Amino acid sequence: MNYSIETNAVETLKADLLVVGIYSNQEFSVGAKAVDDATTGFLTSIVKRGDISGKLNDTLLLNIIPNSDIQRILFVGLGEQKPLTIKNYRKVLTVTINAVKKLRLNSVTVGLLDCDVDGANFALKTRQIVEVFEDNIYQFTECKSKPVDEITLKNIIITAPDFALATVGLEQGLAISGGVGLAKHLADLPANICTPYYLAQHAQTIANTFDKIETTILDVADMEKLGMGSLLAVARGSREPAKLITLEYRGGDKNSKPIVLIGKGLTFDSGGISLKAGAGMDEMKYDMCGGAAVLGTLQAAAQLNLPLNIVGLIPASENMPDGQANKPGDILTSMSGKTIEVLNTDAEGRLILCDTLTYAKRFQPEVVIDLATLTGAVLVALGRVPSGLLGNDDALCNDLIAASEIASDSVWRLPLWEEYQEQLKSNFADLANIGGKDAGTITAACFLANFAEDFRWAHLDIAGTAWRTGSAKGATGRPVPLLTQYLLNRANA
Ligand code: BES
Ligand code: MN
Ligand code: ZN
């Protein structure tokens, strides 16, 4: 989609369609008022007929505007005349793009920057328009043999009183929605296409696009040399060789320590010998959403040319049942030297992440943030609204919470108290890989904490937020917005 910023007064524009707001007390937004004046009260005459409620998210299309170069007007209800919350602003934008999508036009002019939104300047409002529009324009068509209902829209023109701020918002919006779109696409791909090899190839493609990104791919033999006994045990049951993907973005000072992002890249999780139930197992192609979000975030950071050093690490593997697969009771030696008793082969995410955490040490990280579709338990605790956040550093967790609020990509912190470590005791090894039925999200994070003792670390459990289930099944691209905002905040600090 093509976006541009228009600073001329709305009533003077030529447009296929202009979107403007109206409040439930029938007051026009600034742009609507200007068009009304320019058309000698045409919009007022429509309102007087009682056709427009102005109720939040109601829409009305006027497809003839006499004496005007504006061909059509879409009214969107803004509700009570007071500043909108960011959430409601995003809802208004969702309703808008979904109505516009159906009209089969070539271009739309959006006049919605003039409504007040709590805590949002022109930059943040512009960014919301791009993020919400792109999210709703996204279609996964790669695997359809016949053309699907194509979206005709090509140009989106945003009318803005302040060109500079709107441009900042547009750039951020394009970078974030580009990262989100990449994460969604990789995640929606089926596991027979999106293999560990495919993810590694894609990392290479990103590195080829941006000068400041370099990629290194470790193969099974490399990982054997490093002693990654835990990661490789998960991979042993699969015909698809595991990869450990490293992306290094160098935008900061040579000597500044990197922010390390680790994403679980489990391209299909059958559970292994502790096989999952059949119903819904297709959704375990989404078990690589953490890895996809790392790729999306690095792409966004590079596109924004952020003055930071960032390392992305993606352990990529399948988890399959097989004659050589990991078995319950097996004891693994991780790269750290700690031994792990595998009591359930379906708790494999932590097994690939623990060796990656150990590996992360060699980058001398400033902070490490891992993102993983790690536990079904996070759905029980928090549902599909926030991602679970746990970590060993309050300042880092607070930074992530602050970023999540700006990014509309929520998180909720859970405790990581040492009492929970009791649940991971093993009779035969240093640690068990499961902690029983209570507090599954916390004990999974506690397991990881044993491998993150030497740095500031936070963990995002995105099993409830990385994709939607049911009739709207599809990836969300979360937490790319949160992470990109965290990086933007770090760049501005
Ligand atoms: N990838 C799953 C987590 C998951 C499950 C995400 C359901 C979304 C929906 C993870 O590898 C897993 O299987 N976790 C187990 C852990 C258990 C065996 C301790 C789980 O949550 O059931
Ligand atoms: Mn599993
Ligand atoms: Zn998994």
Short mmCIF file of N, CA, C and O in Angstrom, two decimals, residues 127 131 176 180 261 293 297 369-371 386-389 396-412 459-462 465 477-490:
data_model
loop_
_atom_site.label_atom_id
_atom_site.label_comp_id
_atom_site.label_asym_id
_atom_site.label_seq_id
_atom_site.Cartn_x
_atom_site.Cartn_y
_atom_site.Cartn_z
N ARG A 127 0.70 6.89 13.03
CA ARG A 127 1.19 5.52 13.16
C ARG A 127 0.06 4.53 13.38
O ARG A 127 0.06 3.43 12.81
N GLU A 131 -0.71 1.24 11.14
CA GLU A 131 -0.69 -0.08 11.78
C GLU A 131 -2.03 -0.80 11.63
O GLU A 131 -2.09 -1.96 11.26
N ILE A 176 6.84 -0.76 11.66
CA ILE A 176 6.18 -1.70 12.57
C ILE A 176 5.26 -2.63 11.80
O ILE A 176 5.29 -3.86 11.96
N VAL A 180 5.37 -6.60 11.52
CA VAL A 180 4.20 -7.40 11.89
C VAL A 180 3.78 -8.28 10.70
O VAL A 180 3.50 -9.47 10.85
N LEU A 261 17.58 -10.44 21.50
CA LEU A 261 16.21 -10.95 21.41
C LEU A 261 16.28 -12.42 21.00
O LEU A 261 16.90 -12.75 19.99
N ALA A 293 8.71 -13.20 15.18
CA ALA A 293 8.66 -11.84 15.74
C ALA A 293 10.07 -11.25 15.88
O ALA A 293 10.25 -10.04 15.74
N THR A 297 11.00 -7.84 14.12
CA THR A 297 11.51 -6.72 14.93
C THR A 297 12.86 -6.24 14.40
O THR A 297 13.11 -5.03 14.32
N ILE A 369 15.94 -10.56 26.03
CA ILE A 369 14.49 -10.72 26.07
C ILE A 369 14.14 -11.92 25.21
O ILE A 369 14.51 -11.96 24.04
N ASP A 370 13.48 -12.93 25.81
CA ASP A 370 13.06 -14.04 24.95
C ASP A 370 11.55 -14.00 24.77
O ASP A 370 10.82 -13.54 25.63
N LEU A 371 11.11 -14.47 23.60
CA LEU A 371 9.68 -14.51 23.29
C LEU A 371 9.36 -15.90 22.81
O LEU A 371 10.02 -16.41 21.91
N PRO A 386 -3.32 -10.07 27.14
CA PRO A 386 -1.91 -9.68 27.25
C PRO A 386 -0.99 -10.89 27.06
O PRO A 386 -1.39 -12.03 27.29
N SER A 387 0.25 -10.62 26.69
CA SER A 387 1.29 -11.64 26.77
C SER A 387 1.74 -11.73 28.22
O SER A 387 1.68 -10.74 28.95
N GLY A 388 2.19 -12.89 28.65
CA GLY A 388 2.74 -13.04 30.00
C GLY A 388 4.16 -12.49 30.02
O GLY A 388 4.92 -12.71 29.08
N LEU A 389 4.48 -11.76 31.08
CA LEU A 389 5.83 -11.19 31.22
C LEU A 389 6.42 -11.66 32.54
O LEU A 389 5.78 -11.56 33.58
N LEU A 396 13.95 -3.65 33.65
CA LEU A 396 13.68 -4.16 32.30
C LEU A 396 12.19 -4.48 32.14
O LEU A 396 11.57 -4.11 31.12
N CYS A 397 11.61 -5.15 33.13
CA CYS A 397 10.18 -5.47 33.04
C CYS A 397 9.35 -4.19 32.95
O CYS A 397 8.40 -4.11 32.16
N ASN A 398 9.71 -3.19 33.75
CA ASN A 398 8.96 -1.93 33.71
C ASN A 398 9.11 -1.23 32.36
O ASN A 398 8.16 -0.63 31.85
N ASP A 399 10.30 -1.30 31.78
CA ASP A 399 10.50 -0.72 30.44
C ASP A 399 9.59 -1.41 29.42
O ASP A 399 9.03 -0.76 28.53
N LEU A 400 9.47 -2.72 29.54
CA LEU A 400 8.63 -3.45 28.59
C LEU A 400 7.15 -3.11 28.81
O LEU A 400 6.39 -2.97 27.85
N ILE A 401 6.76 -2.96 30.08
CA ILE A 401 5.37 -2.59 30.36
C ILE A 401 5.07 -1.21 29.77
O ILE A 401 4.05 -1.01 29.10
N ALA A 402 5.99 -0.27 29.96
CA ALA A 402 5.79 1.08 29.43
C ALA A 402 5.68 1.05 27.91
O ALA A 402 4.80 1.70 27.32
N ALA A 403 6.54 0.29 27.26
CA ALA A 403 6.50 0.20 25.80
C ALA A 403 5.21 -0.45 25.33
O ALA A 403 4.61 -0.04 24.33
N SER A 404 4.74 -1.46 26.07
CA SER A 404 3.53 -2.18 25.65
C SER A 404 2.33 -1.26 25.65
O SER A 404 1.42 -1.39 24.83
N GLU A 405 2.32 -0.30 26.59
CA GLU A 405 1.17 0.61 26.68
C GLU A 405 1.14 1.55 25.47
O GLU A 405 0.09 1.77 24.88
N ILE A 406 2.29 2.08 25.08
CA ILE A 406 2.33 2.96 23.91
C ILE A 406 2.00 2.17 22.65
O ILE A 406 1.33 2.66 21.74
N ALA A 407 2.46 0.93 22.60
CA ALA A 407 2.32 0.14 21.38
C ALA A 407 0.97 -0.55 21.24
O ALA A 407 0.71 -1.21 20.24
N SER A 408 0.09 -0.42 22.23
CA SER A 408 -1.17 -1.17 22.24
C SER A 408 -0.92 -2.66 22.03
O SER A 408 -1.57 -3.33 21.23
N ASP A 409 0.06 -3.19 22.75
CA ASP A 409 0.46 -4.60 22.62
C ASP A 409 0.73 -5.06 24.05
O ASP A 409 1.87 -5.13 24.49
N SER A 410 -0.35 -5.38 24.79
CA SER A 410 -0.26 -5.43 26.25
C SER A 410 0.48 -6.64 26.79
O SER A 410 0.56 -7.70 26.15
N VAL A 411 1.01 -6.47 27.99
CA VAL A 411 1.67 -7.54 28.74
C VAL A 411 1.18 -7.48 30.18
O VAL A 411 0.69 -6.45 30.63
N TRP A 412 1.28 -8.59 30.89
CA TRP A 412 0.94 -8.60 32.31
C TRP A 412 2.02 -9.41 33.01
O TRP A 412 2.33 -10.53 32.61
N HIS A 459 11.21 -12.51 29.92
CA HIS A 459 10.61 -13.57 29.10
C HIS A 459 9.16 -13.19 28.80
O HIS A 459 8.42 -12.78 29.69
N LEU A 460 8.78 -13.28 27.53
CA LEU A 460 7.39 -13.02 27.14
C LEU A 460 6.77 -14.33 26.69
O LEU A 460 7.25 -14.96 25.73
N ASP A 461 5.74 -14.79 27.39
CA ASP A 461 5.02 -15.99 26.96
C ASP A 461 3.87 -15.52 26.06
O ASP A 461 2.90 -14.91 26.52
N ILE A 462 4.02 -15.80 24.76
CA ILE A 462 3.09 -15.26 23.76
C ILE A 462 2.13 -16.32 23.21
O ILE A 462 1.52 -16.12 22.16
N THR A 465 -1.25 -14.82 22.56
CA THR A 465 -1.36 -13.56 21.81
C THR A 465 -0.78 -13.60 20.39
O THR A 465 -1.06 -12.70 19.60
N GLY A 477 1.22 -11.24 14.65
CA GLY A 477 2.47 -10.46 14.57
C GLY A 477 2.92 -9.91 15.91
O GLY A 477 3.95 -9.23 15.99
N ARG A 478 2.17 -10.17 16.98
CA ARG A 478 2.61 -9.74 18.30
C ARG A 478 3.77 -10.62 18.75
O ARG A 478 3.80 -11.79 18.37
N PRO A 479 4.74 -10.11 19.50
CA PRO A 479 4.86 -8.76 20.06
C PRO A 479 5.82 -7.85 19.28
O PRO A 479 6.58 -7.12 19.89
N VAL A 480 5.74 -7.86 17.95
CA VAL A 480 6.60 -6.94 17.19
C VAL A 480 6.35 -5.47 17.57
O VAL A 480 7.31 -4.71 17.77
N PRO A 481 5.07 -5.03 17.71
CA PRO A 481 4.87 -3.62 18.07
C PRO A 481 5.50 -3.26 19.42
O PRO A 481 6.15 -2.23 19.56
N LEU A 482 5.30 -4.14 20.41
CA LEU A 482 5.88 -3.91 21.73
C LEU A 482 7.41 -3.82 21.67
O LEU A 482 8.02 -2.90 22.21
N LEU A 483 8.02 -4.77 20.99
CA LEU A 483 9.49 -4.80 20.97
C LEU A 483 10.06 -3.62 20.19
O LEU A 483 11.07 -3.03 20.59
N THR A 484 9.40 -3.27 19.09
CA THR A 484 9.89 -2.12 18.32
C THR A 484 9.76 -0.85 19.15
O THR A 484 10.66 0.00 19.14
N GLN A 485 8.67 -0.72 19.90
CA GLN A 485 8.52 0.45 20.76
C GLN A 485 9.59 0.46 21.86
O GLN A 485 10.16 1.51 22.17
N TYR A 486 9.87 -0.71 22.41
CA TYR A 486 10.94 -0.80 23.42
C TYR A 486 12.26 -0.31 22.82
O TYR A 486 12.99 0.47 23.44
N LEU A 487 12.54 -0.73 21.60
CA LEU A 487 13.79 -0.32 20.95
C LEU A 487 13.77 1.18 20.65
O LEU A 487 14.78 1.87 20.84
N LEU A 488 12.62 1.69 20.18
CA LEU A 488 12.50 3.14 19.94
C LEU A 488 12.77 3.91 21.23
O LEU A 488 13.49 4.92 21.24
N ASN A 489 12.20 3.42 22.34
CA ASN A 489 12.41 4.10 23.62
C ASN A 489 13.88 4.05 24.02
O ASN A 489 14.43 5.03 24.52
N ARG A 490 14.51 2.92 23.79
CA ARG A 490 15.94 2.78 24.12
C ARG A 490 16.78 3.71 23.25
O ARG A 490 17.75 4.30 23.72
#
